[in-house]
Amino acid sequence: MTTVTTTDSTRAATFPATVTRLAELYGDREAVVAPEGRVTFAELARRCDEIAGAFAAAGLRHGERVGILLPNGLRWLVAVLGAQRAGLVAVPINTWYRSSEMAHLIGTAELRMIVTDEHVFGKDILAELSAAGHGKIFDPGRSDDGYRGALFWPAAQPFPPTAVRGPVPAPNVVSAEDVAMILFTSGSTALPKPVPLEHGKLLRNGRAMGECMDLRPGDRLWLAMPLFFGYGACNAVPVALTHGVTLCLQEKVEGDAALEFIERERCTVFYGLATAVRALLAAPSFGRRDISSLRTGPVGFNAEDKRLAIDGLGISEACSAYGLTESYGFVTMTDAHDPLDIKLHTQGTVLPTQQIRIIDNTGVECPPDVTGEIEIRGCVIDGYLGSEEVNAGTHSEDGWFRTGDLGAIDTDGRLIFGGRWKEMLKIKGINVAPLEIEGIVSGHTDINQAYVIGLTTTEGDQEMACVVVPENGSVPDEDGFIQGLTEYIRGRAASYKVPARFVVMDSGSVPQTDTGKVSKLKLREMLEAAR
């Protein structure tokens, strides 16, 4: 694995200590480029101290929780790091949440305050909070041991207008074992689960991830995916801070705007999911913008998504990876300088901060190249925030976290990801992994995207359906196209792995989650409704 030149900042065990050390080492260097402006590392540290003093002046105490409901940007970053500087726990809030979802999060996390704006992406935040039963606005003149209310922070203001400036809390108010933030999982099949993440583990894993990507001070990391989810908050942010990297933030992924931004800022690190890659490649200005500065960054799960990022966007040192929010980011990664074939067809080797094993349905560890459930430990949560019921079945008897994902470890120690266990299909009594079929279909020269899902049948079995997006957006003869695709799959897989149904869609019609991932749940609902 590549060794990189690290700095003393990478040894800090907490976020406040890391920010302070970065200000000492690189005070005049640019730390953040965001919609609200640019700041150096020294200015970032000063602003974090300032908002930390305001939290303390508001009566918030060590370990209490502050919600952050803001778009990607400088305010989001300063609010999160400032809360941690004050010894508080930051709780990023999904900007797409409506009142019922906000009520669940506020109650579960027991928030004392929410830092937000009056309108976020056009949504009336006070109206949503009021409907959630938390419509109080922060009043510095009122003392309250409970919920202090919403602290509004307009984008044009460097400091929340109604906040009171106070003394900066003493340094070293937090330890590596303290919870730095609580992230809520996406909750596609159930209520979102709260994931408590510690300072030390976030930074240790962030350091390990950045070393695989061969990062160094002076790199510039582009991110337009939501900061409130794991890919941003417990992946990109700690990676950037442990390597002195400039965070170049946009509020959302918009192809032409992103290309112009990456070109102007000379971004070197690409943090975008497969949907972001496709958005850039499909943008009218692609090919006219110089994005040759892009060098590295994490890329998608399947070979086609990885190839699009590496070949399409020119990210030659991209890294394939596997991880989840509960594992503080990635568990396995390829190295930036690994051969292309390894990047395309594996998720790399386990990070030094993590452990991984593959278990069969009897609880026995699988030999190399045999698929089973992925279990992990190391920089991994001990449990979700909440009751025993929430944590039931999440850990093995000997303490390993059960991911619910399928995979195999090859003879070289590299992970081959096999998809989600709960997404496995039962076709004619045989288990079929959608990821395998998607990989085959995506290899067809006329296919841009492929998504395999299972539809229920009256016999209690499943019918395999495959949604495809043609390379050119449409096909003149859909029946002939599907027939040719069927024959293509038959030549590469057993007959029971051939989808019984194909649906041709254009890229814009494929539903997405709030994080920019394709929503198979919505796809299934669409196909079920159309039967």
CSV table of N, CA, C and O in Angstrom, one decimal, residues 33-35 38 220 222-224 248-268 270 276 279-294 313:
chain,number,residue,atom,x,y,z
A,33,VAL,N,-14.1,25.8,0.4
A,33,VAL,CA,-14.7,26.7,-0.6
A,33,VAL,C,-16.1,26.2,-0.7
A,33,VAL,O,-16.4,25.0,-0.8
A,34,ALA,N,-17.1,27.2,-0.5
A,34,ALA,CA,-18.5,26.8,-0.3
A,34,ALA,C,-19.3,27.9,-0.8
A,34,ALA,O,-18.8,29.0,-1.2
A,35,PRO,N,-20.7,27.7,-1.0
A,35,PRO,CA,-21.5,28.7,-1.5
A,35,PRO,C,-21.5,30.0,-0.7
A,35,PRO,O,-21.7,31.1,-1.2
A,38,ARG,N,-15.1,31.5,1.1
A,38,ARG,CA,-13.9,30.8,1.3
A,38,ARG,C,-13.3,31.1,2.6
A,38,ARG,O,-13.4,32.3,3.0
A,220,ARG,N,-7.6,19.0,-3.2
A,220,ARG,CA,-8.9,19.7,-3.2
A,220,ARG,C,-10.0,18.7,-3.5
A,220,ARG,O,-10.1,18.2,-4.6
A,222,TRP,N,-13.8,17.5,-4.0
A,222,TRP,CA,-15.1,18.0,-4.5
A,222,TRP,C,-16.2,17.1,-3.9
A,222,TRP,O,-16.1,15.9,-3.9
A,223,LEU,N,-17.2,17.7,-3.3
A,223,LEU,CA,-18.3,17.0,-2.7
A,223,LEU,C,-19.6,17.8,-3.0
A,223,LEU,O,-19.7,18.9,-2.5
A,224,ALA,N,-20.6,17.1,-3.6
A,224,ALA,CA,-21.9,17.7,-3.8
A,224,ALA,C,-23.0,16.8,-3.3
A,224,ALA,O,-24.2,17.1,-3.3
A,248,CYS,N,-14.1,21.4,-1.1
A,248,CYS,CA,-14.8,22.2,-2.1
A,248,CYS,C,-16.2,21.7,-2.2
A,248,CYS,O,-16.5,20.7,-2.8
A,249,LEU,N,-17.2,22.5,-1.6
A,249,LEU,CA,-18.5,22.0,-1.4
A,249,LEU,C,-19.5,22.7,-2.4
A,249,LEU,O,-19.5,23.9,-2.5
A,250,GLN,N,-20.4,21.9,-2.9
A,250,GLN,CA,-21.6,22.4,-3.6
A,250,GLN,C,-22.9,21.9,-3.0
A,250,GLN,O,-22.8,20.8,-2.4
A,251,GLU,N,-23.9,22.6,-3.1
A,251,GLU,CA,-25.2,22.2,-2.4
A,251,GLU,C,-25.8,21.0,-3.0
A,251,GLU,O,-26.5,20.2,-2.3
A,252,LYS,N,-25.7,20.8,-4.3
A,252,LYS,CA,-26.3,19.6,-4.9
A,252,LYS,C,-25.6,19.3,-6.2
A,252,LYS,O,-24.8,20.1,-6.7
A,253,VAL,N,-25.8,18.1,-6.8
A,253,VAL,CA,-25.1,17.7,-8.0
A,253,VAL,C,-25.9,18.3,-9.2
A,253,VAL,O,-27.1,17.9,-9.4
A,254,GLU,N,-25.3,19.1,-9.9
A,254,GLU,CA,-25.8,19.7,-11.2
A,254,GLU,C,-24.7,19.6,-12.2
A,254,GLU,O,-23.7,20.3,-12.0
A,255,GLY,N,-24.9,18.8,-13.3
A,255,GLY,CA,-23.8,18.5,-14.2
A,255,GLY,C,-23.0,19.7,-14.6
A,255,GLY,O,-21.7,19.7,-14.4
A,256,ASP,N,-23.6,20.6,-15.3
A,256,ASP,CA,-22.8,21.7,-15.9
A,256,ASP,C,-22.1,22.6,-14.8
A,256,ASP,O,-21.0,23.0,-14.9
A,257,ALA,N,-22.9,22.9,-13.7
A,257,ALA,CA,-22.4,23.7,-12.6
A,257,ALA,C,-21.2,22.9,-11.9
A,257,ALA,O,-20.2,23.6,-11.5
A,258,ALA,N,-21.3,21.6,-11.8
A,258,ALA,CA,-20.2,20.8,-11.2
A,258,ALA,C,-19.0,20.9,-12.0
A,258,ALA,O,-17.9,21.0,-11.5
A,259,LEU,N,-19.1,20.7,-13.3
A,259,LEU,CA,-18.0,20.7,-14.2
A,259,LEU,C,-17.3,22.0,-14.2
A,259,LEU,O,-16.0,22.1,-14.1
A,260,GLU,N,-18.0,23.1,-14.2
A,260,GLU,CA,-17.4,24.5,-14.1
A,260,GLU,C,-16.7,24.7,-12.8
A,260,GLU,O,-15.6,25.2,-12.7
A,261,PHE,N,-17.3,24.2,-11.7
A,261,PHE,CA,-16.7,24.3,-10.4
A,261,PHE,C,-15.4,23.5,-10.2
A,261,PHE,O,-14.4,24.0,-9.7
A,262,ILE,N,-15.5,22.3,-10.7
A,262,ILE,CA,-14.3,21.4,-10.6
A,262,ILE,C,-13.1,22.0,-11.5
A,262,ILE,O,-12.0,22.0,-11.0
A,263,GLU,N,-13.5,22.5,-12.6
A,263,GLU,CA,-12.5,23.2,-13.5
A,263,GLU,C,-11.9,24.4,-12.8
A,263,GLU,O,-10.6,24.6,-12.8
A,264,ARG,N,-12.7,25.3,-12.3
A,264,ARG,CA,-12.3,26.5,-11.7
A,264,ARG,C,-11.4,26.3,-10.4
A,264,ARG,O,-10.4,26.9,-10.3
A,265,GLU,N,-11.9,25.3,-9.6
A,265,GLU,CA,-11.2,25.1,-8.3
A,265,GLU,C,-10.0,24.1,-8.5
A,265,GLU,O,-9.3,23.8,-7.5
A,266,ARG,N,-9.9,23.5,-9.6
A,266,ARG,CA,-8.8,22.5,-9.8
A,266,ARG,C,-8.9,21.4,-8.8
A,266,ARG,O,-7.9,21.0,-8.1
A,267,CYS,N,-10.1,20.8,-8.6
A,267,CYS,CA,-10.3,19.8,-7.7
A,267,CYS,C,-9.5,18.5,-8.1
A,267,CYS,O,-9.5,18.2,-9.3
A,268,THR,N,-9.0,17.8,-7.1
A,268,THR,CA,-8.1,16.7,-7.4
A,268,THR,C,-8.8,15.4,-6.9
A,268,THR,O,-8.4,14.3,-7.3
A,270,PHE,N,-12.4,13.3,-6.2
A,270,PHE,CA,-13.8,13.2,-6.6
A,270,PHE,C,-14.5,12.4,-5.6
A,270,PHE,O,-14.3,11.2,-5.4
A,276,ALA,N,-23.8,10.8,-9.6
A,276,ALA,CA,-23.1,12.0,-9.9
A,276,ALA,C,-22.2,11.9,-11.1
A,276,ALA,O,-22.0,12.8,-11.9
A,279,ALA,N,-24.3,12.2,-14.1
A,279,ALA,CA,-24.8,13.6,-14.3
A,279,ALA,C,-23.7,14.4,-15.0
A,279,ALA,O,-24.0,15.2,-15.8
A,280,LEU,N,-22.4,14.2,-14.6
A,280,LEU,CA,-21.3,15.0,-15.2
A,280,LEU,C,-21.1,14.5,-16.6
A,280,LEU,O,-20.9,15.4,-17.5
A,281,LEU,N,-21.1,13.2,-16.9
A,281,LEU,CA,-20.9,12.7,-18.2
A,281,LEU,C,-22.0,13.2,-19.2
A,281,LEU,O,-21.8,13.3,-20.4
A,282,ALA,N,-23.2,13.3,-18.7
A,282,ALA,CA,-24.4,13.7,-19.5
A,282,ALA,C,-24.5,15.2,-19.7
A,282,ALA,O,-25.4,15.6,-20.5
A,283,ALA,N,-23.8,16.0,-18.9
A,283,ALA,CA,-23.9,17.4,-19.0
A,283,ALA,C,-23.5,18.0,-20.4
A,283,ALA,O,-22.5,17.5,-21.0
A,284,PRO,N,-24.2,18.9,-20.9
A,284,PRO,CA,-23.9,19.5,-22.2
A,284,PRO,C,-22.5,20.0,-22.4
A,284,PRO,O,-21.9,19.9,-23.4
A,285,SER,N,-21.9,20.5,-21.2
A,285,SER,CA,-20.6,21.1,-21.3
A,285,SER,C,-19.5,20.1,-21.1
A,285,SER,O,-18.3,20.4,-21.1
A,286,PHE,N,-19.8,18.8,-20.9
A,286,PHE,CA,-18.8,17.8,-20.7
A,286,PHE,C,-18.0,17.7,-22.0
A,286,PHE,O,-18.5,17.6,-23.1
A,287,GLY,N,-16.7,17.6,-21.8
A,287,GLY,CA,-15.8,17.6,-22.9
A,287,GLY,C,-15.2,19.0,-23.3
A,287,GLY,O,-14.2,19.1,-23.9
A,288,ARG,N,-16.0,20.0,-22.9
A,288,ARG,CA,-15.5,21.4,-23.1
A,288,ARG,C,-14.9,22.0,-21.8
A,288,ARG,O,-14.2,23.0,-21.8
A,289,ARG,N,-15.1,21.3,-20.7
A,289,ARG,CA,-14.5,21.7,-19.4
A,289,ARG,C,-13.2,20.9,-19.1
A,289,ARG,O,-13.2,19.7,-19.4
A,290,ASP,N,-12.2,21.6,-18.6
A,290,ASP,CA,-11.0,20.9,-18.2
A,290,ASP,C,-11.1,20.4,-16.8
A,290,ASP,O,-10.9,21.1,-15.8
A,291,ILE,N,-11.3,19.1,-16.7
A,291,ILE,CA,-11.4,18.5,-15.3
A,291,ILE,C,-10.2,17.5,-15.1
A,291,ILE,O,-10.3,16.6,-14.3
A,292,SER,N,-9.2,17.7,-15.9
A,292,SER,CA,-8.0,16.8,-15.8
A,292,SER,C,-7.3,16.9,-14.5
A,292,SER,O,-6.4,16.0,-14.2
A,293,SER,N,-7.6,17.8,-13.6
A,293,SER,CA,-7.0,17.9,-12.3
A,293,SER,C,-7.5,16.7,-11.4
A,293,SER,O,-6.8,16.3,-10.5
A,294,LEU,N,-8.7,16.1,-11.7
A,294,LEU,CA,-9.2,15.0,-10.9
A,294,LEU,C,-8.2,13.8,-11.0
A,294,LEU,O,-7.8,13.4,-12.1
A,313,LEU,N,-14.4,10.0,-16.5
A,313,LEU,CA,-14.0,11.3,-15.9
A,313,LEU,C,-12.5,11.4,-15.7
A,313,LEU,O,-12.0,12.4,-15.3
